Every structure is written in C-alpha cells, then in structure tokens.
Amino acid sequence: MFDNLKKNMSQMAIEKLLKTYGLQLKHFTPGRLRLAMPGWKSREGDLRKLLEEMKQDPDVSAVEFTEVTGSILIAYRESAPMEKAAIDRWRAILEKYR
C-alpha cells in the first residue's frame, strides 16, 4: 500500500511539473517516464539542448528521444520526484526551453 502511495505522489509531482511546460506524460513507472513533446520539430535545436542538459542531472541516468513518436524517455533515480531539490533542478532546465 505504501509503495502505491509513493508511486502516486511521484506521478502527481511529475505531472504538475510537465503540465506547466506543455509536455504530456505518456507512461510512468517509478524511475522511468515517457513524455510527448508536441511541436518538437519546430523546436529541434531547443530539444537537443534540453536533452543534453537533462543527461547532466545527477538524478537522471539516461535520456533518449524517439523522432517517430516525438517522445522522450527519461530514466531517473526513483525517489527524485519526491525531493524538492530534484524538482527545482528539472524545473530550471525546462524553464530555459519553454
């Protein structure tokens, strides 16, 4: 039961962050999420910079973009969305490429 609560809290924190920046959560499991980025083709340069910056985050282990679907797969430390510092870093990165 506690695991489900943690998963739901993490998902809500991530969804709130993404909604602000027009990204859509397509799939979520703790430690991994897939995002859709509508209109990425018109912002390909920003997308590349965003991905490179996310890869440098200490809580992110992998970032991969799929052109066919226009989605981003991010693998991260499972507890990161529950930590204000991680959310603040991710928000700062997203702010740059809004």
GROMACS .gro file of N, CA and C in nm:
model
  294
    1MET      N    1   0.082  -0.119   0.000
    1MET     CA    2   0.000   0.000   0.000
    1MET      C    3   0.087   0.126   0.000
    2PHE      N    4   0.191   0.125   0.083
    2PHE     CA    5   0.280   0.241   0.089
    2PHE      C    6   0.349   0.264  -0.044
    3ASP      N    7   0.386   0.156  -0.113
    3ASP     CA    8   0.451   0.170  -0.243
    3ASP      C    9   0.358   0.238  -0.344
    4ASN      N   10   0.229   0.201  -0.343
    4ASN     CA   11   0.133   0.264  -0.433
    4ASN      C   12   0.118   0.412  -0.403
    5LEU      N   13   0.116   0.448  -0.275
    5LEU     CA   14   0.106   0.588  -0.235
    5LEU      C   15   0.227   0.666  -0.283
    6LYS      N   16   0.347   0.610  -0.264
    6LYS     CA   17   0.469   0.675  -0.312
    6LYS      C   18   0.465   0.692  -0.463
    7LYS      N   19   0.422   0.591  -0.534
    7LYS     CA   20   0.415   0.597  -0.680
    7LYS      C   21   0.318   0.707  -0.723
    8ASN      N   22   0.202   0.713  -0.660
    8ASN     CA   23   0.102   0.816  -0.695
    8ASN      C   24   0.153   0.956  -0.665
    9MET      N   25   0.221   0.975  -0.553
    9MET     CA   26   0.275   1.106  -0.518
    9MET      C   27   0.383   1.148  -0.617
   10SER      N   28   0.469   1.054  -0.656
   10SER     CA   29   0.573   1.084  -0.755
   10SER      C   30   0.510   1.121  -0.888
   11GLN      N   31   0.410   1.046  -0.929
   11GLN     CA   32   0.345   1.072  -1.057
   11GLN      C   33   0.277   1.209  -1.055
   12MET      N   34   0.211   1.244  -0.946
   12MET     CA   35   0.145   1.375  -0.938
   12MET      C   36   0.246   1.489  -0.943
   13ALA      N   37   0.360   1.474  -0.877
   13ALA     CA   38   0.463   1.577  -0.879
   13ALA      C   39   0.516   1.596  -1.020
   14ILE      N   40   0.539   1.486  -1.089
   14ILE     CA   41   0.590   1.493  -1.226
   14ILE      C   42   0.486   1.553  -1.320
   15GLU      N   43   0.360   1.510  -1.309
   15GLU     CA   44   0.254   1.562  -1.396
   15GLU      C   45   0.236   1.713  -1.380
   16LYS      N   46   0.242   1.760  -1.258
   16LYS     CA   47   0.228   1.904  -1.232
   16LYS      C   48   0.342   1.981  -1.299
   17LEU      N   49   0.462   1.933  -1.286
   17LEU     CA   50   0.578   1.997  -1.347
   17LEU      C   51   0.565   2.000  -1.499
   18LEU      N   52   0.527   1.889  -1.558
   18LEU     CA   53   0.519   1.879  -1.703
   18LEU      C   54   0.407   1.963  -1.761
   19LYS      N   55   0.294   1.965  -1.696
   19LYS     CA   56   0.179   2.041  -1.745
   19LYS      C   57   0.215   2.189  -1.763
   20THR      N   58   0.293   2.240  -1.673
   20THR     CA   59   0.337   2.379  -1.679
   20THR      C   60   0.412   2.408  -1.810
   21TYR      N   61   0.483   2.310  -1.862
   21TYR     CA   62   0.567   2.330  -1.979
   21TYR      C   63   0.512   2.267  -2.107
   22GLY      N   64   0.387   2.227  -2.105
   22GLY     CA   65   0.323   2.175  -2.225
   22GLY      C   66   0.369   2.037  -2.268
   23LEU      N   67   0.427   1.962  -2.177
   23LEU     CA   68   0.468   1.826  -2.207
   23LEU      C   69   0.360   1.731  -2.158
   24GLN      N   70   0.347   1.618  -2.225
   24GLN     CA   71   0.244   1.521  -2.188
   24GLN      C   72   0.309   1.394  -2.136
   25LEU      N   73   0.262   1.349  -2.021
   25LEU     CA   74   0.311   1.224  -1.964
   25LEU      C   75   0.240   1.109  -2.035
   26LYS      N   76   0.316   1.026  -2.104
   26LYS     CA   77   0.259   0.914  -2.178
   26LYS      C   78   0.267   0.783  -2.101
   27HIS      N   79   0.372   0.769  -2.022
   27HIS     CA   80   0.391   0.645  -1.946
   27HIS      C   81   0.475   0.677  -1.823
   28PHE      N   82   0.442   0.614  -1.712
   28PHE     CA   83   0.516   0.638  -1.589
   28PHE      C   84   0.527   0.510  -1.507
   29THR      N   85   0.646   0.480  -1.467
   29THR     CA   86   0.672   0.384  -1.362
   29THR      C   87   0.782   0.449  -1.279
   30PRO      N   88   0.786   0.424  -1.150
   30PRO     CA   89   0.891   0.487  -1.070
   30PRO      C   90   1.029   0.461  -1.130
   31GLY      N   91   1.101   0.567  -1.155
   31GLY     CA   92   1.234   0.557  -1.213
   31GLY      C   93   1.239   0.568  -1.363
   32ARG      N   94   1.122   0.581  -1.426
   32ARG     CA   95   1.120   0.587  -1.573
   32ARG      C   96   0.991   0.653  -1.619
   33LEU      N   97   1.005   0.746  -1.715
   33LEU     CA   98   0.885   0.807  -1.771
   33LEU      C   99   0.905   0.840  -1.918
   34ARG      N  100   0.795   0.843  -1.989
   34ARG     CA  101   0.797   0.879  -2.130
   34ARG      C  102   0.708   1.001  -2.147
   35LEU      N  103   0.763   1.102  -2.214
   35LEU     CA  104   0.694   1.227  -2.235
   35LEU      C  105   0.672   1.251  -2.384
   36ALA      N  106   0.559   1.313  -2.417
   36ALA     CA  107   0.537   1.357  -2.555
   36ALA      C  108   0.564   1.507  -2.556
   37MET      N  109   0.630   1.551  -2.660
   37MET     CA  110   0.662   1.693  -2.675
   37MET      C  111   0.599   1.742  -2.805
   38PRO      N  112   0.473   1.788  -2.799
   38PRO     CA  113   0.407   1.838  -2.920
   38PRO      C  114   0.486   1.954  -2.981
   39GLY      N  115   0.495   1.955  -3.111
   39GLY     CA  116   0.563   2.064  -3.181
   39GLY      C  117   0.714   2.058  -3.172
   40TRP      N  118   0.770   1.943  -3.141
   40TRP     CA  119   0.914   1.934  -3.124
   40TRP      C  120   0.990   1.966  -3.251
   41LYS      N  121   0.932   1.935  -3.366
   41LYS     CA  122   1.003   1.957  -3.492
   41LYS      C  123   1.037   2.104  -3.513
   42SER      N  124   0.948   2.193  -3.469
   42SER     CA  125   0.974   2.335  -3.487
   42SER      C  126   1.073   2.388  -3.382
   43ARG      N  127   1.106   2.304  -3.284
   43ARG     CA  128   1.197   2.346  -3.176
   43ARG      C  129   1.309   2.244  -3.157
   44GLU      N  130   1.353   2.186  -3.266
   44GLU     CA  131   1.451   2.078  -3.258
   44GLU      C  132   1.581   2.120  -3.189
   45GLY      N  133   1.627   2.243  -3.215
   45GLY     CA  134   1.750   2.291  -3.151
   45GLY      C  135   1.736   2.298  -3.000
   46ASP      N  136   1.624   2.353  -2.954
   46ASP     CA  137   1.598   2.360  -2.810
   46ASP      C  138   1.585   2.220  -2.751
   47LEU      N  139   1.522   2.131  -2.824
   47LEU     CA  140   1.504   1.994  -2.775
   47LEU      C  141   1.640   1.929  -2.751
   48ARG      N  142   1.731   1.944  -2.844
   48ARG     CA  143   1.863   1.884  -2.829
   48ARG      C  144   1.936   1.939  -2.705
   49LYS      N  145   1.925   2.070  -2.685
   49LYS     CA  146   1.988   2.132  -2.567
   49LYS      C  147   1.923   2.082  -2.438
   50LEU      N  148   1.791   2.072  -2.439
   50LEU     CA  149   1.717   2.023  -2.322
   50LEU      C  150   1.762   1.882  -2.286
   51LEU      N  151   1.771   1.796  -2.387
   51LEU     CA  152   1.812   1.657  -2.363
   51LEU      C  153   1.953   1.650  -2.307
   52GLU      N  154   2.044   1.729  -2.363
   52GLU     CA  155   2.182   1.729  -2.315
   52GLU      C  156   2.189   1.776  -2.170
   53GLU      N  157   2.112   1.876  -2.137
   53GLU     CA  158   2.113   1.927  -2.001
   53GLU      C  159   2.051   1.827  -1.903
   54MET      N  160   1.944   1.760  -1.944
   54MET     CA  161   1.882   1.659  -1.857
   54MET      C  162   1.979   1.543  -1.832
   55LYS      N  163   2.058   1.508  -1.932
   55LYS     CA  164   2.155   1.399  -1.916
   55LYS      C  165   2.260   1.432  -1.810
   56GLN      N  166   2.284   1.561  -1.787
   56GLN     CA  167   2.385   1.603  -1.689
   56GLN      C  168   2.331   1.603  -1.546
   57ASP      N  169   2.200   1.593  -1.529
   57ASP     CA  170   2.142   1.597  -1.396
   57ASP      C  171   2.186   1.475  -1.316
   58PRO      N  172   2.226   1.494  -1.190
   58PRO     CA  173   2.275   1.381  -1.111
   58PRO      C  174   2.170   1.273  -1.082
   59ASP      N  175   2.042   1.307  -1.092
   59ASP     CA  176   1.936   1.208  -1.066
   59ASP      C  177   1.887   1.140  -1.193
   60VAL      N  178   1.938   1.178  -1.307
   60VAL     CA  179   1.895   1.121  -1.436
   60VAL      C  180   2.004   1.027  -1.486
   61SER      N  181   1.966   0.903  -1.513
   61SER     CA  182   2.065   0.806  -1.560
   61SER      C  183   2.066   0.792  -1.712
   62ALA      N  184   1.955   0.826  -1.778
   62ALA     CA  185   1.951   0.816  -1.924
   62ALA      C  186   1.837   0.902  -1.980
   63VAL      N  187   1.860   0.956  -2.099
   63VAL     CA  188   1.759   1.034  -2.171
   63VAL      C  189   1.768   0.994  -2.317
   64GLU      N  190   1.653   0.965  -2.377
   64GLU     CA  191   1.652   0.918  -2.515
   64GLU      C  192   1.530   0.979  -2.586
   65PHE      N  193   1.551   1.032  -2.706
   65PHE     CA  194   1.442   1.090  -2.784
   65PHE      C  195   1.411   0.999  -2.902
   66THR      N  196   1.282   0.978  -2.928
   66THR     CA  197   1.237   0.897  -3.041
   66THR      C  198   1.164   0.988  -3.139
   67GLU      N  199   1.225   1.011  -3.253
   67GLU     CA  200   1.167   1.102  -3.353
   67GLU      C  201   1.031   1.054  -3.404
   68VAL      N  202   1.018   0.927  -3.427
   68VAL     CA  203   0.895   0.873  -3.484
   68VAL      C  204   0.773   0.909  -3.399
   69THR      N  205   0.787   0.898  -3.269
   69THR     CA  206   0.674   0.926  -3.179
   69THR      C  207   0.680   1.067  -3.120
   70GLY      N  208   0.793   1.135  -3.136
   70GLY     CA  209   0.808   1.267  -3.075
   70GLY      C  210   0.808   1.259  -2.924
   71SER      N  211   0.867   1.150  -2.871
   71SER     CA  212   0.863   1.133  -2.726
   71SER      C  213   1.004   1.120  -2.667
   72ILE      N  214   1.012   1.151  -2.540
   72ILE     CA  215   1.137   1.147  -2.466
   72ILE      C  216   1.123   1.042  -2.356
   73LEU      N  217   1.219   0.953  -2.347
   73LEU     CA  218   1.223   0.854  -2.240
   73LEU      C  219   1.331   0.897  -2.141
   74ILE      N  220   1.294   0.910  -2.014
   74ILE     CA  221   1.387   0.953  -1.910
   74ILE      C  222   1.392   0.846  -1.801
   75ALA      N  223   1.513   0.801  -1.771
   75ALA     CA  224   1.534   0.711  -1.658
   75ALA      C  225   1.598   0.794  -1.548
   76TYR      N  226   1.546   0.783  -1.426
   76TYR     CA  227   1.593   0.866  -1.317
   76TYR      C  228   1.590   0.789  -1.186
   77ARG      N  229   1.657   0.843  -1.086
   77ARG     CA  230   1.658   0.782  -0.953
   77ARG      C  231   1.515   0.787  -0.900
   78GLU      N  232   1.464   0.673  -0.859
   78GLU     CA  233   1.323   0.657  -0.822
   78GLU      C  234   1.270   0.758  -0.723
   79SER      N  235   1.347   0.795  -0.625
   79SER     CA  236   1.298   0.886  -0.523
   79SER      C  237   1.312   1.034  -0.560
   80ALA      N  238   1.373   1.065  -0.672
   80ALA     CA  239   1.398   1.204  -0.710
   80ALA      C  240   1.273   1.292  -0.714
   81PRO      N  241   1.159   1.246  -0.771
   81PRO     CA  242   1.042   1.334  -0.777
   81PRO      C  243   0.984   1.370  -0.641
   82MET      N  244   1.028   1.303  -0.537
   82MET     CA  245   0.981   1.334  -0.403
   82MET      C  246   1.071   1.438  -0.335
   83GLU      N  247   1.177   1.477  -0.403
   83GLU     CA  248   1.275   1.569  -0.344
   83GLU      C  249   1.268   1.705  -0.410
   84LYS      N  250   1.252   1.807  -0.329
   84LYS     CA  251   1.239   1.944  -0.379
   84LYS      C  252   1.359   1.985  -0.465
   85ALA      N  253   1.478   1.946  -0.425
   85ALA     CA  254   1.598   1.985  -0.500
   85ALA      C  255   1.595   1.931  -0.643
   86ALA      N  256   1.555   1.807  -0.659
   86ALA     CA  257   1.549   1.747  -0.794
   86ALA      C  258   1.442   1.817  -0.877
   87ILE      N  259   1.324   1.837  -0.820
   87ILE     CA  260   1.216   1.904  -0.893
   87ILE      C  261   1.259   2.045  -0.932
   88ASP      N  262   1.325   2.115  -0.842
   88ASP     CA  263   1.372   2.251  -0.871
   88ASP      C  264   1.474   2.252  -0.985
   89ARG      N  265   1.564   2.154  -0.987
   89ARG     CA  266   1.663   2.146  -1.097
   89ARG      C  267   1.593   2.119  -1.230
   90TRP      N  268   1.499   2.024  -1.229
   90TRP     CA  269   1.428   1.990  -1.353
   90TRP      C  270   1.346   2.109  -1.402
   91ARG      N  271   1.283   2.179  -1.309
   91ARG     CA  272   1.204   2.298  -1.345
   91ARG      C  273   1.295   2.403  -1.408
   92ALA      N  274   1.413   2.425  -1.352
   92ALA     CA  275   1.507   2.524  -1.406
   92ALA      C  276   1.550   2.487  -1.548
   93ILE      N  277   1.572   2.359  -1.571
   93ILE     CA  278   1.610   2.315  -1.707
   93ILE      C  279   1.495   2.341  -1.804
   94LEU      N  280   1.374   2.301  -1.766
   94LEU     CA  281   1.258   2.319  -1.854
   94LEU      C  282   1.230   2.467  -1.881
   95GLU      N  283   1.253   2.552  -1.781
   95GLU     CA  284   1.230   2.696  -1.796
   95GLU      C  285   1.309   2.753  -1.913
   96LYS      N  286   1.431   2.705  -1.930
   96LYS     CA  287   1.519   2.758  -2.035
   96LYS      C  288   1.465   2.731  -2.176
   97TYR      N  289   1.389   2.623  -2.192
   97TYR     CA  290   1.347   2.579  -2.325
   97TYR      C  291   1.198   2.582  -2.344
   98ARG      N  292   1.131   2.659  -2.270
   98ARG     CA  293   0.985   2.673  -2.275
   98ARG      C  294   0.936   2.716  -2.408
   0.00000   0.00000   0.00000
